[in-house]
Amino acid sequence: MFADRVLSGMRPTGRMHIGHYHGALRNWIRLQEEHECLFFAADWHALTTHFDETESIADTTWEMFVDWLAAGLDPTRATLFIQSRVPEHAELTLLLGMITPVGWLERVPTYKDQQQSLADRDLSNYGFLGYPVMQSADILIYRANMVPVGEDQVSHIELTRELARRFNHIYGQETGFEDKAKAAVKKLGAKKAKRYNEMRAAFQEKGDEAALAAARELLEDTQNLSLGDRERLFGWLEGARRVILPEPQPLLTTSPRVPGLDGDKMSKSRGNAIFLREDPAEVTRKVRTMQTDPARVRRTDPGNPERCPVWSLHQVYSDQATRDWVWKGCTTAGIGCLECKQPVIDAIIREQAPMHERAQKYLDDPQLVRNIVADGCEKARGMAEETMGDVREAMGLGYG
Ligand code: TRP
Ligand code: SF4
């Protein structure tokens, strides 16, 4: 239950661009090699801000999946699904809502920030205030412990952790907990039981965090425990509660920022994006017309790469030798801007060649994508249902 599990989602915004690739997808593709992964289209999250623009959600969702697959997400390694096709997300959102103080949500920094940056939208709706509760449900319903996100999402993961703690505190109580926990310790076998008890004491008596981590690891490596006993043993390490919903950690994506063609944040709606699977001629055209250091008017003017978005692309796409060449050539007017841009153009086209190739079979047969996602939804639903069984029961809603 508490083995490593990665989960992340993206709101469907249509075609993916190189900002999505370097900001998230590349990281996801790396993670799928090493961990169990779930990635989903957060279509309900899209509704929190765009409830009045629903005619294109389905199309943009399918387009997004084609890009994910083209970029290299492998459906045999990662489970790909759609949030709204796993309605248990809504049930957990509703239940978590009961224990979420409204003040916590009003204090989430993205709440006011988004209201300001999307000032043309009406964001006074209940669903938008609840955005991070729904995100918490997305994560907790799979008991995911690793959540790859950008910096802007860290406050949401922090809220998820607080909600998990609060949930376990309120609903993890159980009559006879201590006896049940001690009985579960015995089931570990003599050797592991002794180590578990020692590490638990080291944490509880001396606050030894390393011992806590080691004890958790020991539990993760133990296969023959029932779900209930597992929850008890995780919970007993820290106190007298079961851990029904474990706290996740954010995995920060650290790659450098990808600027748009005008130097602002890259986004489809700003019209400054280089898409994945872009036509090579179009990549060339876009980069060649891209904004440069505004002070470099003539070829003979030296430039300052720090003021040029092309330089930011070199951080993403070029090796050290090329970057040295750019820096020197720009600051001494030794190279022209078109010359400077060429290695970036070449690198983007090279990066996208295998994406075009991988996408072809999905473009030829859209049913393939439908099938992959249908399988993913079914698999995700099975996992979500398992957690919901525990959640309903812990909350006194187990009418079995
Ligand atoms: N809020 C995320 C974003 O805008 C998308 C998202 C929804 C998500 N649910 C999630 C990310 C759960 C990680 C985990 O990028
Ligand atoms: Fe930007 Fe390169 Fe032109 Fe310098 S030479 S201003 S870094 S595009």
mmCIF file of C-alpha atoms and ligand atoms in Angstrom, residues 290-294 296 301-312 314 326-327 329-331 335-341, ligand 2:
data_model
loop_
_atom_site.group_PDB
_atom_site.id
_atom_site.type_symbol
_atom_site.label_atom_id
_atom_site.label_comp_id
_atom_site.label_asym_id
_atom_site.label_seq_id
_atom_site.Cartn_x
_atom_site.Cartn_y
_atom_site.Cartn_z
ATOM 1 C CA MET A 290 11.702 35.267 -31.751
ATOM 2 C CA GLN A 291 12.335 38.289 -29.558
ATOM 3 C CA THR A 292 16.031 39.001 -28.757
ATOM 4 C CA ASP A 293 17.813 41.551 -26.578
ATOM 5 C CA PRO A 294 15.875 44.719 -27.499
ATOM 6 C CA ARG A 296 20.722 44.832 -29.947
ATOM 7 C CA ASP A 301 25.684 46.223 -31.536
ATOM 8 C CA PRO A 302 26.921 43.925 -28.771
ATOM 9 C CA GLY A 303 24.066 42.241 -26.879
ATOM 10 C CA ASN A 304 23.363 41.090 -23.372
ATOM 11 C CA PRO A 305 22.203 37.458 -23.282
ATOM 12 C CA GLU A 306 20.669 37.997 -19.826
ATOM 13 C CA ARG A 307 18.052 40.189 -21.499
ATOM 14 C CA CYS A 308 17.360 37.742 -24.313
ATOM 15 C CA PRO A 309 14.848 34.875 -24.215
ATOM 16 C CA VAL A 310 16.889 32.990 -26.820
ATOM 17 C CA TRP A 311 19.586 32.709 -24.171
ATOM 18 C CA SER A 312 17.049 30.998 -21.885
ATOM 19 C CA HIS A 314 20.116 27.819 -24.851
ATOM 20 C CA VAL A 326 26.806 32.363 -27.626
ATOM 21 C CA TRP A 327 27.966 34.419 -24.674
ATOM 22 C CA GLY A 329 29.644 36.020 -29.764
ATOM 23 C CA CYS A 330 26.729 38.044 -28.406
ATOM 24 C CA THR A 331 28.623 40.302 -26.017
ATOM 25 C CA ILE A 335 27.765 36.520 -34.133
ATOM 26 C CA GLY A 336 24.394 37.586 -35.440
ATOM 27 C CA CYS A 337 21.132 36.642 -33.775
ATOM 28 C CA LEU A 338 20.074 34.283 -36.567
ATOM 29 C CA GLU A 339 23.384 32.471 -36.258
ATOM 30 C CA CYS A 340 22.856 32.278 -32.516
ATOM 31 C CA LYS A 341 19.388 30.809 -32.932
HETATM 32 FE FE1 SF4 B 2 20.019 36.881 -27.994
HETATM 33 FE FE2 SF4 B 2 21.782 35.351 -29.237
HETATM 34 FE FE3 SF4 B 2 21.028 37.694 -30.322
HETATM 35 FE FE4 SF4 B 2 22.534 37.642 -28.152
HETATM 36 S S1 SF4 B 2 23.103 36.891 -30.158
HETATM 37 S S2 SF4 B 2 20.742 38.934 -28.475
HETATM 38 S S3 SF4 B 2 21.753 35.826 -27.070
HETATM 39 S S4 SF4 B 2 19.753 35.901 -29.976
#
